[in-house]
Short mmCIF file of C-alpha atoms in Angstrom, two decimals:
data_model
loop_
_atom_site.label_atom_id
_atom_site.label_comp_id
_atom_site.label_asym_id
_atom_site.label_seq_id
_atom_site.Cartn_x
_atom_site.Cartn_y
_atom_site.Cartn_z
CA PRO D 31 -88.12 120.18 -30.81
CA LEU D 32 -90.32 123.17 -31.49
CA ILE D 33 -93.97 123.09 -30.50
CA ASP D 34 -95.83 125.49 -32.74
CA THR D 35 -99.15 125.38 -30.94
CA ALA D 36 -100.07 126.77 -27.53
CA ILE D 37 -100.84 124.04 -25.03
CA ILE D 38 -103.34 124.74 -22.27
CA PRO D 39 -102.34 123.01 -19.03
CA VAL D 40 -105.43 121.67 -17.28
CA ILE D 41 -104.33 121.06 -13.70
CA LEU D 42 -106.52 118.68 -11.74
CA SER D 43 -106.56 119.72 -8.11
CA GLY D 44 -109.32 117.54 -6.68
CA GLY D 45 -107.79 115.59 -3.84
CA SER D 46 -109.59 114.83 -0.61
CA GLY D 47 -106.53 114.86 1.63
CA GLN D 48 -106.58 111.15 2.41
CA ARG D 49 -102.92 110.53 1.61
CA LEU D 50 -99.98 111.93 3.58
CA TRP D 51 -102.21 112.30 6.63
CA PRO D 52 -101.90 114.01 9.11
CA ILE D 53 -100.32 117.02 7.40
CA SER D 54 -102.65 116.50 4.45
CA ARG D 55 -106.31 116.90 5.35
CA GLU D 56 -109.64 117.27 3.59
CA LEU D 57 -109.48 121.08 3.52
CA HIS D 58 -105.73 121.10 2.94
CA PRO D 59 -104.71 118.15 0.74
CA LYS D 60 -101.17 117.43 -0.32
CA GLN D 61 -101.04 119.65 -3.41
CA PHE D 62 -101.08 122.66 -1.08
CA ILE D 63 -98.16 121.47 1.02
CA ASN D 64 -94.50 122.47 0.58
CA LEU D 65 -93.00 119.00 0.59
CA ILE D 66 -90.03 119.16 -1.75
CA SER D 67 -89.04 122.78 -2.20
CA GLY D 68 -90.16 126.16 -0.90
CA GLN D 69 -93.24 125.84 -3.10
CA SER D 70 -96.36 123.73 -2.81
CA LEU D 71 -96.82 120.85 -5.26
CA LEU D 72 -99.57 122.85 -7.00
CA GLN D 73 -97.20 125.81 -7.41
CA GLU D 74 -94.45 123.54 -8.76
CA THR D 75 -96.86 121.98 -11.24
CA ALA D 76 -98.12 125.36 -12.46
CA ALA D 77 -94.56 126.74 -12.71
CA ARG D 78 -93.38 123.69 -14.66
CA LEU D 79 -96.24 124.23 -17.12
CA SER D 80 -95.72 127.94 -17.66
CA GLY D 81 -93.81 129.85 -20.31
CA ALA D 82 -93.52 128.67 -23.92
CA PRO D 83 -95.16 126.51 -25.26
CA PHE D 84 -97.86 126.79 -22.61
CA SER D 85 -100.62 129.32 -22.29
CA ALA D 86 -102.21 130.26 -18.96
CA PRO D 87 -103.38 127.20 -16.99
CA MET D 88 -106.89 126.13 -16.20
CA VAL D 89 -107.32 124.57 -12.77
CA VAL D 90 -110.22 122.25 -11.94
CA CYS D 91 -110.69 122.01 -8.18
CA ASN D 92 -113.14 121.43 -5.37
CA ASP D 93 -115.33 124.37 -4.49
CA SER D 94 -113.99 124.21 -0.92
CA HIS D 95 -110.40 124.74 -2.13
CA ARG D 96 -111.10 127.69 -4.43
CA PHE D 97 -109.43 130.39 -2.33
CA LEU D 98 -106.42 128.18 -1.57
CA VAL D 99 -105.90 127.53 -5.28
CA ALA D 100 -106.23 131.22 -6.13
CA GLU D 101 -103.86 132.21 -3.32
CA HIS D 102 -101.20 129.63 -4.26
CA LEU D 103 -101.24 130.69 -7.91
CA ARG D 104 -101.10 134.36 -6.98
CA ASP D 105 -98.16 133.77 -4.62
CA ALA D 106 -96.34 131.97 -7.44
CA GLY D 107 -97.00 134.85 -9.82
CA ILE D 108 -99.12 132.71 -12.14
CA GLU D 109 -102.37 134.00 -13.57
CA ALA D 110 -104.90 131.27 -14.32
CA ASP D 111 -106.94 131.23 -17.48
CA ALA D 112 -109.81 129.90 -15.36
CA ILE D 113 -110.41 128.18 -12.05
CA VAL D 114 -113.28 125.74 -12.56
CA LEU D 115 -115.12 124.65 -9.41
CA GLU D 116 -116.46 121.10 -9.29
CA PRO D 117 -119.69 121.04 -7.27
CA SER D 118 -118.73 117.52 -6.16
CA GLN D 119 -116.10 114.94 -7.03
CA ARG D 120 -116.81 112.88 -10.14
CA ASN D 121 -113.28 111.63 -10.90
CA THR D 122 -111.10 112.65 -13.84
CA ALA D 123 -113.20 111.94 -16.96
CA PRO D 124 -115.93 114.49 -16.14
CA ALA D 125 -113.34 116.99 -14.81
CA ALA D 126 -111.50 116.79 -18.14
CA ALA D 127 -114.82 117.11 -19.99
CA LEU D 128 -115.66 120.35 -18.18
CA ALA D 129 -112.27 121.77 -19.12
CA ALA D 130 -112.51 120.60 -22.74
CA LEU D 131 -116.00 122.05 -23.24
CA ILE D 132 -114.94 125.41 -21.79
CA LEU D 133 -111.85 125.50 -24.02
CA MET D 134 -113.86 124.53 -27.11
CA ARG D 135 -115.98 127.65 -26.75
CA ARG D 136 -112.92 129.59 -27.87
CA ASP D 137 -111.02 127.07 -29.96
CA LYS D 138 -112.32 123.63 -30.78
CA ASP D 139 -108.80 122.50 -31.67
CA ALA D 140 -107.30 123.64 -28.37
CA ILE D 141 -104.60 121.20 -27.20
CA MET D 142 -104.92 120.39 -23.51
CA LEU D 143 -102.39 118.76 -21.21
CA LEU D 144 -104.20 117.08 -18.34
CA ALA D 145 -101.93 116.94 -15.29
CA PRO D 146 -102.48 116.14 -11.61
CA SER D 147 -101.48 118.95 -9.26
CA ASP D 148 -99.57 116.80 -6.78
CA HIS D 149 -96.81 115.03 -8.71
CA ALA D 150 -93.09 115.72 -8.63
CA ILE D 151 -91.04 115.71 -11.84
CA ALA D 152 -87.27 115.90 -11.41
CA LYS D 153 -86.42 116.13 -15.14
CA PRO D 154 -88.74 118.75 -16.65
CA ASP D 155 -86.71 118.96 -19.88
CA ALA D 156 -87.41 115.29 -20.59
CA PHE D 157 -91.09 115.99 -19.94
CA LEU D 158 -91.06 118.89 -22.43
CA ALA D 159 -89.43 116.71 -25.09
CA ALA D 160 -92.15 114.08 -24.53
CA ILE D 161 -94.85 116.76 -24.78
CA SER D 162 -93.46 117.76 -28.17
CA LYS D 163 -93.86 114.17 -29.44
CA ALA D 164 -97.32 113.97 -27.89
CA CYS D 165 -98.40 117.14 -29.73
CA GLU D 166 -97.52 115.51 -33.05
CA ALA D 167 -99.64 112.51 -32.14
CA ALA D 168 -102.51 114.73 -30.94
CA ALA D 169 -102.42 116.55 -34.29
CA GLN D 170 -103.23 113.14 -35.85
CA GLY D 171 -106.26 112.76 -33.59
CA ARG D 172 -104.58 110.66 -30.92
CA LEU D 173 -105.29 110.66 -27.20
CA VAL D 174 -101.84 110.46 -25.66
CA ALA D 175 -100.82 108.99 -22.31
CA PHE D 176 -97.33 109.54 -20.92
CA GLY D 177 -95.78 106.23 -19.89
CA ILE D 178 -93.31 106.60 -17.06
CA THR D 179 -90.19 104.46 -17.45
CA PRO D 180 -90.37 102.15 -14.42
CA ASP D 181 -87.35 101.88 -12.15
CA ARG D 182 -88.74 99.05 -10.00
CA PRO D 183 -91.59 96.51 -10.12
CA ALA D 184 -94.03 98.79 -8.29
CA THR D 185 -97.41 97.32 -7.37
CA GLY D 186 -99.04 100.67 -6.57
CA TYR D 187 -99.40 101.92 -10.17
CA GLY D 188 -101.31 100.84 -13.23
CA TYR D 189 -99.20 99.93 -16.26
CA ILE D 190 -99.42 100.69 -19.98
CA GLN D 191 -98.08 98.18 -22.49
CA LYS D 192 -96.82 99.88 -25.63
CA GLY D 193 -97.61 98.47 -29.07
CA ASP D 194 -96.29 99.41 -32.51
CA ALA D 195 -94.44 102.60 -33.32
CA ILE D 196 -96.72 105.25 -34.83
CA ASP D 197 -95.71 106.26 -38.35
CA ASN D 198 -93.78 109.51 -38.66
CA ILE D 199 -93.74 110.22 -34.92
CA ASP D 200 -90.51 109.29 -33.24
CA GLY D 201 -91.15 108.06 -29.70
CA ALA D 202 -94.94 107.57 -29.88
CA PHE D 203 -96.55 104.14 -29.87
CA THR D 204 -99.95 102.55 -30.01
CA ILE D 205 -101.26 101.11 -26.74
CA ASN D 206 -101.58 97.34 -26.48
CA ARG D 207 -103.33 97.41 -23.14
CA PHE D 208 -103.75 99.05 -19.80
CA ALA D 209 -102.99 96.78 -16.88
CA GLU D 210 -104.44 97.27 -13.41
CA LYS D 211 -102.18 97.59 -10.38
CA PRO D 212 -100.41 94.22 -10.45
CA ASP D 213 -99.28 91.86 -7.73
CA ALA D 214 -95.54 91.57 -7.19
CA ALA D 215 -95.03 88.63 -9.57
CA ALA D 216 -96.93 90.31 -12.41
CA ALA D 217 -95.05 93.57 -11.84
CA GLU D 218 -91.73 91.75 -12.10
CA GLY D 219 -92.95 90.15 -15.33
CA TYR D 220 -93.82 93.58 -16.76
CA ILE D 221 -90.37 94.94 -15.94
CA ALA D 222 -88.71 91.88 -17.49
CA GLU D 223 -90.73 92.27 -20.70
CA GLY D 224 -89.46 95.83 -21.05
CA ASN D 225 -92.45 97.26 -22.92
CA TYR D 226 -94.55 98.24 -19.90
CA TYR D 227 -94.65 101.72 -18.39
CA TRP D 228 -96.29 103.22 -15.33
CA ASN D 229 -99.47 105.09 -16.01
CA GLY D 230 -98.73 108.49 -14.49
CA GLY D 231 -102.20 109.89 -15.13
CA ILE D 232 -100.91 112.65 -17.45
CA PHE D 233 -102.61 112.96 -20.85
CA LEU D 234 -102.51 115.22 -23.91
CA PHE D 235 -105.12 115.61 -26.65
CA SER D 236 -107.19 118.17 -28.48
CA ALA D 237 -110.32 119.22 -26.62
CA SER D 238 -112.56 118.24 -29.52
CA THR D 239 -110.96 114.80 -29.93
CA TYR D 240 -111.56 114.12 -26.25
CA ILE D 241 -115.18 115.23 -26.32
CA ASP D 242 -115.92 113.36 -29.57
CA THR D 243 -114.35 110.19 -28.17
CA LEU D 244 -116.06 110.51 -24.78
CA GLU D 245 -119.40 111.21 -26.47
CA GLY D 246 -119.12 107.93 -28.37
CA LEU D 247 -118.33 106.01 -25.18
CA ARG D 248 -120.19 107.89 -22.43
CA PRO D 249 -122.86 110.05 -24.10
CA ALA D 250 -124.71 110.74 -20.85
CA MET D 251 -121.52 112.04 -19.22
CA VAL D 252 -120.89 114.50 -22.05
CA ALA D 253 -124.53 115.62 -22.03
CA ALA D 254 -124.37 116.29 -18.28
CA CYS D 255 -121.06 118.17 -18.53
CA ARG D 256 -122.26 120.18 -21.55
CA LYS D 257 -125.36 121.24 -19.63
CA ALA D 258 -123.24 122.05 -16.57
CA VAL D 259 -121.01 124.35 -18.65
CA ASP D 260 -123.87 125.92 -20.63
CA ASN D 261 -125.80 126.68 -17.43
CA GLY D 262 -122.72 127.62 -15.40
CA HIS D 263 -121.66 131.13 -14.48
CA ASP D 264 -118.65 133.21 -13.60
CA ASP D 265 -118.20 134.11 -9.94
CA LEU D 266 -115.34 136.55 -9.35
CA ASP D 267 -112.24 134.70 -10.61
CA PHE D 268 -114.02 131.36 -10.71
CA PHE D 269 -116.30 129.48 -13.10
CA ARG D 270 -119.11 127.55 -11.47
CA PRO D 271 -120.63 124.75 -13.58
CA ASP D 272 -124.29 124.07 -12.88
CA THR D 273 -124.49 121.85 -9.79
CA GLY D 274 -127.56 119.79 -10.66
CA ALA D 275 -126.35 119.01 -14.17
CA PHE D 276 -122.85 118.04 -13.05
CA GLU D 277 -124.06 115.92 -10.15
CA SER D 278 -126.30 113.91 -12.50
CA CYS D 279 -123.09 112.64 -14.10
CA GLU D 280 -121.51 109.29 -13.21
CA GLY D 281 -118.04 109.49 -11.71
CA GLU D 282 -115.37 107.67 -13.70
CA SER D 283 -111.66 107.97 -14.37
CA ILE D 284 -110.41 109.00 -17.79
CA ASP D 285 -108.47 105.72 -17.90
CA TYR D 286 -111.60 103.57 -17.59
CA ALA D 287 -114.03 105.78 -19.49
CA VAL D 288 -111.82 106.64 -22.44
CA MET D 289 -108.25 105.37 -22.66
CA GLU D 290 -109.05 101.68 -22.18
CA ASN D 291 -111.86 101.79 -24.73
CA THR D 292 -110.50 103.84 -27.61
CA THR D 293 -108.47 102.70 -30.60
CA ALA D 294 -107.05 106.24 -30.87
CA GLY D 295 -104.86 105.96 -27.78
CA ALA D 296 -101.10 106.47 -27.92
CA VAL D 297 -98.31 106.32 -25.37
CA VAL D 298 -95.15 108.40 -25.26
CA PRO D 299 -92.65 106.74 -22.90
CA VAL D 300 -90.59 109.17 -20.82
CA ASP D 301 -88.03 108.98 -18.05
CA MET D 302 -88.67 112.28 -16.29
CA GLY D 303 -87.92 111.57 -12.65
CA TRP D 304 -91.63 111.25 -11.92
CA HIS D 305 -93.01 110.63 -8.44
CA ASP D 306 -96.64 110.74 -7.41
CA VAL D 307 -95.77 111.71 -3.81
CA GLY D 308 -98.37 109.23 -2.62
CA SER D 309 -97.20 108.11 0.79
CA TRP D 310 -94.54 108.64 3.39
#
């Protein structure tokens, strides 16, 4: 399926190096490690999200990782649109807000694909097909989550229960509910029901839809991020949001702040050989 709009990958490279210890550490978390191939997970993510229909990626990362991120992208031959430095960790909702506000300066209808930097995807073609469906839903003002087809009753992931099919978009559904990480019995129940998917933490929406939705739900967060971007500055290849403004913001995940509270959510189920490379 053709995607006639450029999608900006927004790669979240926060990570404090707590998982996969000891080779993953605070100053060298797992997205910088070559675990699966000759490339780091960050390089694999950026490569997977390059070429049509993607434009140059934006990376949101910790200030302390800025040179590592720049070096990994350079070594992979990928030029970033921007590398945005979080003054401190505030989870994914504010990180996505920074990216959306920066993108909206150029194009308020920019479509952004929010993706963690440390996941493995064995079937990238299936992912691309799902992105195509998600773009159609985003064009209708939807905030789209990708639901990973579960292959076992995992207790380490949150789940998304799909609802009704969305008119005119094959393969996109409303969201009945988000379920927290379940115990083993609940997870087995979800698998048996057949309409539950793992929440892989990958989302697609237009920048303006995200900001409008977040502003309705978390106005103080948007105000803080807007001020952080407006008072931020370029520093070599990096963009530095204003520290005081950003740190005044509450930390919250995009799942809690937005996806669980909006009626505009959608899920596109996909079997793409996804793995979050979370533990040994």
